[in-house]
Amino acid sequence: MTEPKMFETQQPSQLILGHAKFGLPDTEPDDSRLRARWQREKRRDRLTREDPA
């Protein structure tokens, strides 16, 4: 006997449909950590480009 789960598709469209039943999020995703990382990279680049003399 074969398992029915073995024949289920895991195509992206099926995965998206599975998440769609929960609806759209009420708020935008929090990207504060990503923005902070970009700011640290900018500061680090600025400091490494400065002449130490």
PDB file of C-alpha atoms in Angstrom:
ATOM      1  CA  MET A   1       0.000   0.000   0.000  1.00  0.00           C
ATOM      2  CA  THR A   2       1.300   3.470  -0.841  1.00  0.00           C
ATOM      3  CA  GLU A   3       1.111   6.455   1.413  1.00  0.00           C
ATOM      4  CA  PRO A   4      -1.087   9.282   0.041  1.00  0.00           C
ATOM      5  CA  LYS A   5       1.330  11.867   1.475  1.00  0.00           C
ATOM      6  CA  MET A   6       4.011  10.657  -0.930  1.00  0.00           C
ATOM      7  CA  PHE A   7       1.920  11.958  -3.821  1.00  0.00           C
ATOM      8  CA  GLU A   8       1.165  15.415  -2.417  1.00  0.00           C
ATOM      9  CA  THR A   9       2.784  18.242  -4.320  1.00  0.00           C
ATOM     10  CA  GLN A  10       5.059  20.741  -2.620  1.00  0.00           C
ATOM     11  CA  GLN A  11       5.021  23.218  -5.477  1.00  0.00           C
ATOM     12  CA  PRO A  12       5.351  26.885  -4.488  1.00  0.00           C
ATOM     13  CA  SER A  13       1.755  27.563  -5.537  1.00  0.00           C
ATOM     14  CA  GLN A  14       0.512  24.960  -3.063  1.00  0.00           C
ATOM     15  CA  LEU A  15       2.678  26.410  -0.304  1.00  0.00           C
ATOM     16  CA  ILE A  16       1.382  29.921  -1.013  1.00  0.00           C
ATOM     17  CA  LEU A  17      -2.209  28.716  -0.963  1.00  0.00           C
ATOM     18  CA  GLY A  18      -1.568  27.083   2.394  1.00  0.00           C
ATOM     19  CA  HIS A  19      -0.387  30.382   3.860  1.00  0.00           C
ATOM     20  CA  ALA A  20      -3.099  32.455   2.152  1.00  0.00           C
ATOM     21  CA  LYS A  21      -5.847  31.049   4.352  1.00  0.00           C
ATOM     22  CA  PHE A  22      -4.485  33.060   7.271  1.00  0.00           C
ATOM     23  CA  GLY A  23      -4.969  36.348   5.419  1.00  0.00           C
ATOM     24  CA  LEU A  24      -2.736  39.360   5.125  1.00  0.00           C
ATOM     25  CA  PRO A  25      -0.812  40.506   8.190  1.00  0.00           C
ATOM     26  CA  ASP A  26      -2.256  43.506  10.033  1.00  0.00           C
ATOM     27  CA  THR A  27       1.110  45.240  10.252  1.00  0.00           C
ATOM     28  CA  GLU A  28       4.216  45.522   8.159  1.00  0.00           C
ATOM     29  CA  PRO A  29       7.025  43.134   9.074  1.00  0.00           C
ATOM     30  CA  ASP A  30       9.496  44.563  11.575  1.00  0.00           C
ATOM     31  CA  ASP A  31      12.754  45.249   9.765  1.00  0.00           C
ATOM     32  CA  SER A  32      14.408  47.300  12.510  1.00  0.00           C
ATOM     33  CA  ARG A  33      17.201  44.741  12.980  1.00  0.00           C
ATOM     34  CA  LEU A  34      17.956  44.824   9.257  1.00  0.00           C
ATOM     35  CA  ARG A  35      18.019  48.638   9.228  1.00  0.00           C
ATOM     36  CA  ALA A  36      20.310  48.652  12.273  1.00  0.00           C
ATOM     37  CA  ARG A  37      22.666  46.237  10.523  1.00  0.00           C
ATOM     38  CA  TRP A  38      22.817  48.518   7.463  1.00  0.00           C
ATOM     39  CA  GLN A  39      23.572  51.504   9.682  1.00  0.00           C
ATOM     40  CA  ARG A  40      26.387  49.616  11.434  1.00  0.00           C
ATOM     41  CA  GLU A  41      27.861  48.634   8.063  1.00  0.00           C
ATOM     42  CA  LYS A  42      27.752  52.255   6.877  1.00  0.00           C
ATOM     43  CA  ARG A  43      29.471  53.443  10.076  1.00  0.00           C
ATOM     44  CA  ARG A  44      32.112  50.734   9.832  1.00  0.00           C
ATOM     45  CA  ASP A  45      32.818  51.588   6.192  1.00  0.00           C
ATOM     46  CA  ARG A  46      33.079  55.275   7.057  1.00  0.00           C
ATOM     47  CA  LEU A  47      35.499  54.562   9.915  1.00  0.00           C
ATOM     48  CA  THR A  48      37.696  52.227   7.862  1.00  0.00           C
ATOM     49  CA  ARG A  49      37.959  54.782   5.045  1.00  0.00           C
ATOM     50  CA  GLU A  50      39.048  57.607   7.333  1.00  0.00           C
ATOM     51  CA  ASP A  51      42.761  58.338   7.477  1.00  0.00           C
ATOM     52  CA  PRO A  52      44.092  57.427  10.958  1.00  0.00           C
ATOM     53  CA  ALA A  53      46.805  60.119  10.777  1.00  0.00           C
TER      54      ALA A  53
END
